[in-house]
Short mmCIF file of C-alpha atoms in Angstrom, two decimals:
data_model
loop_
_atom_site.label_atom_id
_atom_site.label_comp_id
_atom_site.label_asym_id
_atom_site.label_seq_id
_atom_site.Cartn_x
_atom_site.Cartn_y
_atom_site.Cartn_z
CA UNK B 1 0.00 0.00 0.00
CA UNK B 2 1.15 3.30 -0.85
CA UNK B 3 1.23 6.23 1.27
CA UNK B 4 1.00 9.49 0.38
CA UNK B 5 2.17 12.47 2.41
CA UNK B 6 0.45 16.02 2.03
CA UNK B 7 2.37 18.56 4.22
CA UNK B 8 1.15 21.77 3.36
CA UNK B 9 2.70 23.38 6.55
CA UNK B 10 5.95 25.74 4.09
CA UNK B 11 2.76 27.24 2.65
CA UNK B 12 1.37 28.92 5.74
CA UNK B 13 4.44 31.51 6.81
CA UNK B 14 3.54 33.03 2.97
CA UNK B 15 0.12 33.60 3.64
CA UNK B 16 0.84 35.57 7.16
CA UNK B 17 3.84 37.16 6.11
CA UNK B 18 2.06 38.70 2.80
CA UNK B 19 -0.48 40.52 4.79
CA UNK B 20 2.59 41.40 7.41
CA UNK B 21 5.02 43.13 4.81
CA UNK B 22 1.83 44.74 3.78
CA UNK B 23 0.95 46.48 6.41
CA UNK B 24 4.60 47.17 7.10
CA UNK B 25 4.98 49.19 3.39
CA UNK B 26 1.67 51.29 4.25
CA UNK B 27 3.08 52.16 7.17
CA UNK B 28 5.90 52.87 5.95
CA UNK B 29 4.77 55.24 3.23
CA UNK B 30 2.64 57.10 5.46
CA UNK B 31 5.16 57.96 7.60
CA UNK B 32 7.40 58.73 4.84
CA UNK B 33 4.63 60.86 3.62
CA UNK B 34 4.09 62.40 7.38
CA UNK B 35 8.05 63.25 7.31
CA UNK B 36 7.67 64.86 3.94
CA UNK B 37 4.64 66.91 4.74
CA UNK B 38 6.05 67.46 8.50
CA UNK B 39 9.81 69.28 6.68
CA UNK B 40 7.49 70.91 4.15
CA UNK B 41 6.18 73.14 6.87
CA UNK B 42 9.65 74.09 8.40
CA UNK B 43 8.98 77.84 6.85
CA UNK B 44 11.30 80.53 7.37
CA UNK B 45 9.07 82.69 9.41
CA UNK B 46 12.36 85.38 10.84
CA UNK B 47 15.40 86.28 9.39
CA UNK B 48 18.44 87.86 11.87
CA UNK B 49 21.22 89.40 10.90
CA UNK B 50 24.40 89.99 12.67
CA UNK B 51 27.95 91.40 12.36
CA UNK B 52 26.36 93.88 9.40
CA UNK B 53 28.73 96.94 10.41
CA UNK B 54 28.45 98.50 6.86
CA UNK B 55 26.42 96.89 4.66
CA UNK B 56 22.20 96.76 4.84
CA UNK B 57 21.49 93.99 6.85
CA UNK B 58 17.65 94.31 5.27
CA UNK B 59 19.28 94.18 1.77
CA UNK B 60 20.98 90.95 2.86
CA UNK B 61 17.41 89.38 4.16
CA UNK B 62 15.96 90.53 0.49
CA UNK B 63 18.44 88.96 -1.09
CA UNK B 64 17.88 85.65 1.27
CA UNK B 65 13.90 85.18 1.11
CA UNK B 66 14.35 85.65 -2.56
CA UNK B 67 16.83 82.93 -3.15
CA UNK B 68 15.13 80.75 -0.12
CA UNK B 69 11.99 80.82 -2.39
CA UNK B 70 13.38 79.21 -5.34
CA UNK B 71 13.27 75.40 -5.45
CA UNK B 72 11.13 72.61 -4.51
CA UNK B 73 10.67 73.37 -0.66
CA UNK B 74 10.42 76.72 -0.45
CA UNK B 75 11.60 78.98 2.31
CA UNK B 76 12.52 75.46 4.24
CA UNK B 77 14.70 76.56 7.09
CA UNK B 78 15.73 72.87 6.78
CA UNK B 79 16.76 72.25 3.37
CA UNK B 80 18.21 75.80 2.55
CA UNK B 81 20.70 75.77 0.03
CA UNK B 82 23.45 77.85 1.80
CA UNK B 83 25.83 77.98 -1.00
CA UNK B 84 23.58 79.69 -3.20
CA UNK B 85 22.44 81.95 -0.90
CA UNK B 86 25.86 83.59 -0.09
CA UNK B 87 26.86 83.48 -3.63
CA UNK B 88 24.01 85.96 -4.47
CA UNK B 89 24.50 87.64 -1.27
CA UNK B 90 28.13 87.93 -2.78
CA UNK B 91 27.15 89.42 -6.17
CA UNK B 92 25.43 92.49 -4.07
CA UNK B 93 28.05 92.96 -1.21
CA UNK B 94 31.95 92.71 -0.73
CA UNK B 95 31.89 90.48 1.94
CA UNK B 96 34.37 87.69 3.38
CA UNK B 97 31.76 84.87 4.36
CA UNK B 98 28.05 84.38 5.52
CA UNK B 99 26.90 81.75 8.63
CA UNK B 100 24.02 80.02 8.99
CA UNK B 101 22.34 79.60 12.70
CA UNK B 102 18.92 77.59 12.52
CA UNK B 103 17.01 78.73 15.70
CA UNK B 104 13.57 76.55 15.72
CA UNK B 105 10.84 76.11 14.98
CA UNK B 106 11.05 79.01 12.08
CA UNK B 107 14.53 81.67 12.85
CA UNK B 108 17.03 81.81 10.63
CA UNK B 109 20.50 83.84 11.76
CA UNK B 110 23.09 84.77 9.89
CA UNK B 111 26.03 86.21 10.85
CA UNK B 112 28.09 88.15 8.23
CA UNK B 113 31.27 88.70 8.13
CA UNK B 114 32.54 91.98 6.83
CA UNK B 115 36.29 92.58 5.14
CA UNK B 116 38.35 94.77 6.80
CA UNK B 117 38.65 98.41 5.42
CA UNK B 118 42.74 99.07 4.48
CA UNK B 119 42.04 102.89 3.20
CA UNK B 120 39.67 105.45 2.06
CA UNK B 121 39.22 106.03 -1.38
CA UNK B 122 37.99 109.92 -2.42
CA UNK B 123 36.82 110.05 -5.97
CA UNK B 124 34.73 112.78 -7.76
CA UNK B 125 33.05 109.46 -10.21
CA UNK B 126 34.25 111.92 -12.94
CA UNK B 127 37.49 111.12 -15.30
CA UNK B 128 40.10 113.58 -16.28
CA UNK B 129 42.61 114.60 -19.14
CA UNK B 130 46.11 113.38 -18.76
CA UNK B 131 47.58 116.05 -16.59
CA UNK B 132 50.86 116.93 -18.59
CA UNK B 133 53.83 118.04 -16.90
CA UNK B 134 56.82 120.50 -17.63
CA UNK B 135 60.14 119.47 -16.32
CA UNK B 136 60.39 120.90 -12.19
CA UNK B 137 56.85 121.94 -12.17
CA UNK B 138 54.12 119.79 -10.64
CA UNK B 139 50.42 120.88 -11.83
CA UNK B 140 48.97 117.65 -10.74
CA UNK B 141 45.76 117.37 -9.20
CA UNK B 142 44.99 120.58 -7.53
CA UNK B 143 42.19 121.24 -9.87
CA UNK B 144 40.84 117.36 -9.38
CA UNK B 145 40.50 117.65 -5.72
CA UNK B 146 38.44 120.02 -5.23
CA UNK B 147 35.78 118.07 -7.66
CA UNK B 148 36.37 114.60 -5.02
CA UNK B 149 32.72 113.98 -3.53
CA UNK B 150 32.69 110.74 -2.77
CA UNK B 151 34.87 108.52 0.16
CA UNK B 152 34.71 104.93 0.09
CA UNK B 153 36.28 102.30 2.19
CA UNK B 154 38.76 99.89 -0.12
CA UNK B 155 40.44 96.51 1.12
CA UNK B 156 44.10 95.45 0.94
CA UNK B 157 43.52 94.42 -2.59
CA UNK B 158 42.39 97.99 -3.66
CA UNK B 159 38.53 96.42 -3.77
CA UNK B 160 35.80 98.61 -3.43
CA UNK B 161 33.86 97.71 0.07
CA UNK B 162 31.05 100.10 -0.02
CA UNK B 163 30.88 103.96 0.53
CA UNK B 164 31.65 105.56 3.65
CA UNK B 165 28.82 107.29 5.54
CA UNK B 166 29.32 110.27 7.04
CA UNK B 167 27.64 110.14 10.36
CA UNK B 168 25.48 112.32 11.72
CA UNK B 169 26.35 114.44 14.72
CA UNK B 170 23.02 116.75 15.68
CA UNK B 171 24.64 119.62 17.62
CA UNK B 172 27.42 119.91 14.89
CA UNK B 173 25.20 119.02 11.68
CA UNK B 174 26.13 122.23 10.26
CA UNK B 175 29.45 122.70 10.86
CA UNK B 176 30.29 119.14 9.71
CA UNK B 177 28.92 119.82 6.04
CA UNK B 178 31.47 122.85 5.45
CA UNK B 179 34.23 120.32 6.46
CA UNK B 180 36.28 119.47 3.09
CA UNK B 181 35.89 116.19 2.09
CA UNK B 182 39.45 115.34 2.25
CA UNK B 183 40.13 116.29 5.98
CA UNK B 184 36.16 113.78 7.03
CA UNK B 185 38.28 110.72 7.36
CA UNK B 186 39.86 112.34 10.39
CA UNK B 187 37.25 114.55 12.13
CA UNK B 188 34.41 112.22 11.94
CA UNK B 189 35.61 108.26 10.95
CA UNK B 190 35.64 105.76 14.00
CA UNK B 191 38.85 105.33 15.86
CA UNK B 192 39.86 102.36 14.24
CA UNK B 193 39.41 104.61 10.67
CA UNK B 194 41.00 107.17 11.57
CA UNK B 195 44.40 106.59 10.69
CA UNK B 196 43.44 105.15 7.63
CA UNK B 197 45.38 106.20 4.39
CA UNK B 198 43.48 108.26 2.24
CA UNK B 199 44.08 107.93 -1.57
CA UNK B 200 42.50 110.22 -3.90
CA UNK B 201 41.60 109.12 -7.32
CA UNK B 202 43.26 111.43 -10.32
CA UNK B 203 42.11 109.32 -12.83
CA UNK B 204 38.04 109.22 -12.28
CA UNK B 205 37.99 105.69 -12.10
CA UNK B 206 34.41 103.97 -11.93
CA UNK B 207 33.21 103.19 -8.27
CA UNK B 208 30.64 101.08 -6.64
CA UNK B 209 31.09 97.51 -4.48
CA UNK B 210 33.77 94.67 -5.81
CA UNK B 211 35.55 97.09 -8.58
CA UNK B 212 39.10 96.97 -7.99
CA UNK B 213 40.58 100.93 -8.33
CA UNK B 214 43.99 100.29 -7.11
CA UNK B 215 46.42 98.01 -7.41
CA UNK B 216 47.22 95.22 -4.86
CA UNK B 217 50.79 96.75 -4.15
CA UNK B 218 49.26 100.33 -4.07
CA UNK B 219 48.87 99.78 -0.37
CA UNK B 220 51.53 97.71 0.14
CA UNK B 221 54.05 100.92 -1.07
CA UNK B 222 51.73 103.21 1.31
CA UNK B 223 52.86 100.70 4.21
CA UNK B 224 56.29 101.08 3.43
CA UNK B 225 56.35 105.23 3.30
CA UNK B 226 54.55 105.00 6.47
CA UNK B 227 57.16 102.38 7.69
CA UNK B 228 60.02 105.10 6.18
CA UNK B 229 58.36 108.22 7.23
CA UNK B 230 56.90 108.56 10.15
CA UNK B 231 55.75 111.75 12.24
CA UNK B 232 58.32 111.32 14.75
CA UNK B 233 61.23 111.53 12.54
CA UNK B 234 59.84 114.86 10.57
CA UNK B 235 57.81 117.60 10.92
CA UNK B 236 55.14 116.62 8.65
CA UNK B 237 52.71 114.12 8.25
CA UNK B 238 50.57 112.58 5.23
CA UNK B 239 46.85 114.01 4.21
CA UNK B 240 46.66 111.94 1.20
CA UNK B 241 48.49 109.55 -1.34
CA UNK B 242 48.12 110.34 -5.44
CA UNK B 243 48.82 107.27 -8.04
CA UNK B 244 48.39 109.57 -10.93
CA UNK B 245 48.74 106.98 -13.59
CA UNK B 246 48.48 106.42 -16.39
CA UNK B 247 51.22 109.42 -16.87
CA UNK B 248 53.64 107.62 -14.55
CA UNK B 249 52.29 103.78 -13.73
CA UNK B 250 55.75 103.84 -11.24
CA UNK B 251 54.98 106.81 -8.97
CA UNK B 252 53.98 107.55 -5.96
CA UNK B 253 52.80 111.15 -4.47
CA UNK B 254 51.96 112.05 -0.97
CA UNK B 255 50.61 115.23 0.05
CA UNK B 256 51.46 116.72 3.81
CA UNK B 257 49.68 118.72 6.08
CA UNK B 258 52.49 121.29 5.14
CA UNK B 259 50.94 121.34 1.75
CA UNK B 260 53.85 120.03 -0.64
CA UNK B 261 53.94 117.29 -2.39
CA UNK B 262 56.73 114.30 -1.72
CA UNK B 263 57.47 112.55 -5.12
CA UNK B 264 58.67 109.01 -5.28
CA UNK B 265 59.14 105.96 -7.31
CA UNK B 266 57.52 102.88 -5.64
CA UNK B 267 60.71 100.81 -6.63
CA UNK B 268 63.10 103.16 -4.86
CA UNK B 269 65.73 102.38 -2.32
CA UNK B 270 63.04 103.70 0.75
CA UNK B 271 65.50 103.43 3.50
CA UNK B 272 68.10 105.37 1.52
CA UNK B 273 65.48 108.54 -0.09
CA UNK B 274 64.65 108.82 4.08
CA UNK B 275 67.81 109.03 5.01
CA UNK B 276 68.27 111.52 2.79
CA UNK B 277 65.68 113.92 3.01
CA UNK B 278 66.52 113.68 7.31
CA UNK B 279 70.03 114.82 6.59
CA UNK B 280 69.00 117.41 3.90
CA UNK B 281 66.19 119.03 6.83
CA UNK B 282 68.87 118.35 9.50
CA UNK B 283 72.00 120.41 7.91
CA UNK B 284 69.21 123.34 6.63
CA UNK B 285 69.28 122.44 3.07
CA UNK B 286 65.55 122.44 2.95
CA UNK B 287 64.25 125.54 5.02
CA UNK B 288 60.70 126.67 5.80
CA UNK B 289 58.45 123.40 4.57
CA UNK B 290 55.48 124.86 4.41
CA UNK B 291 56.75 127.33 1.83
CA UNK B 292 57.13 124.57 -0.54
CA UNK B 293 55.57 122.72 -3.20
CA UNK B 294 57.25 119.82 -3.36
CA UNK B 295 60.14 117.62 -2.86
CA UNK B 296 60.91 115.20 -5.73
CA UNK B 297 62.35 112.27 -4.13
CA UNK B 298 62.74 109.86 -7.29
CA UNK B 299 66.34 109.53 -7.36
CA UNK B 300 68.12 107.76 -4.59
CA UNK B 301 71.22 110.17 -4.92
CA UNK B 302 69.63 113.21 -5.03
CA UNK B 303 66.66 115.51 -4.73
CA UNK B 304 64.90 118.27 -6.23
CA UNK B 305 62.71 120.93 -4.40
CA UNK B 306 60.80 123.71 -4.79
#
């Protein structure tokens, strides 16, 4: 007699873990769906802004919801996409870097971080004939300067930051606007501006945010006529530095508060010109400064004055 076995029993774990696996993928996908909806809703309902010392800080949180609206999940304080959001804030303002702080459920901070000013840059936005020049005579801006209008603040890579603002001062509000532009920087900047360089622009040059006007070893040759001439060791100091190129790409001018000019080449021997001109004021070569015009220091053997 044959027997015959029937054991169904493998088929029964299919039929209970079908219904099992299921329920496990609904459950699944709603809660996927839940998570979804639930970051969907993370608006950005306040934007902060910190470490704005120059720039608009409401310009920057423009710039932000705009770019924060773009995309699939818009305004999500959770998926922002940081990168292009300081890029564009980037194209508007000269800044070093911008930080992201998420404060929940709906604050977003950022903290900006500002370059440092290296020097005030006067310009009258207006550009100028090439000044020409006889031999021993310097005609050079003195017409130009008394067009300058604007100051802005420049980096160490002769970048345009922004424009300076004067700032208001109520009990002096009218004597402040008869002070010349040129002598601001001093009388009204912060401390930590006021012994700023100030370059004025001979050449008109274009100027608004991120336009470089001067070259990146303008300021370095600044640093080194400071470094070669200070107030201790004369009897003048600096009001201003002139590049007037294109006439002479090499030069260097710096006007005193003894109104001459001091003429230089900025690959000159700058230990050696100082020397000289100490000796020349020591022994009473040069006499009565502020009777001058200038002193042409170009040559590291000799000097010219008048």
């Amino acid at each position: 007699m044959r027997r015959y076995s029937h054991n169904l029993s493998h088929k029964k774990p299919r039929q209970i873990i079908k219904p099992f696996f299921i329920a496990f993928a609904f459950i699944a996908f709603f809660l996927f769906g839940a998570a979804v909806y639930g970051i969907a809703q993370l608006k950005i309902t306040s934007i902060e802004i910190t470490g704005a010392q120059f720039i608009d800080p409401e310009a920057v949180k423009e710039i932000v919801k705009e770019e924060s609206a773009k995309g699939l999940f818009k305004s999500n304080i959770l998926l922002l996409q940081k990168k292009r959001i300081e890029e564009a804030v980037k194209k508007k303002f000269v800044i070093e870097s911008l930080g992201f702080k998420r404060r929940w459920p709906g604050t977003l901070r950022l903290t900006v971080k500002e370059l440092s000013p290296a020097a005030f840059w006067a310009t009258s936005g207006q550009s100028y004939e090439p000044i020409e020049e006889s031999e021993g005579e310097i005609r050079a801006v003195s017409g130009q300067i008394a067009d300058l209008s604007k100051l802005f603040f420049i980096d160490k890579r002769g970048i345009i930051l922004h424009e300076w603002q004067k700032p208001v001062i109520e009990k002096a509000e009218e004597e402040t606007a008869d002070w010349p532009l040129l002598d601001q920087p001093k009388l009204l900047a912060d401390k930590i501006h006021q012994n700023l360089p100030l370059i004025v622009d001979t050449e008109g040059k274009e100027a608004r945010a991120g336009i470089q006007v001067l070259a990146d070893y303008g300021l370095s040759d600044i640093e080194k006529f400071n470094k070669n001439f200070p107030k201790e060791r004369f009897a003048f100091e600096v009001k201003y530095f002139s590049f007037p190129s294109p006439l002479a790409p090499k030069e260097l001018r710096a006007m005193t508060d003894m109104n001459f000019w001091i003429i230089l080449n900025r690959d000159t021997d700058w230990d050696q010109i100082a020397r000289n001109l100490s000796e020349a004021i020591a022994k009473k070569k040069i006499i009565d400064l502020d009777k001058l015009s200038y002193i042409d220091l170009r040559l590291s053997d000799r000097m010219f004055f008048k």
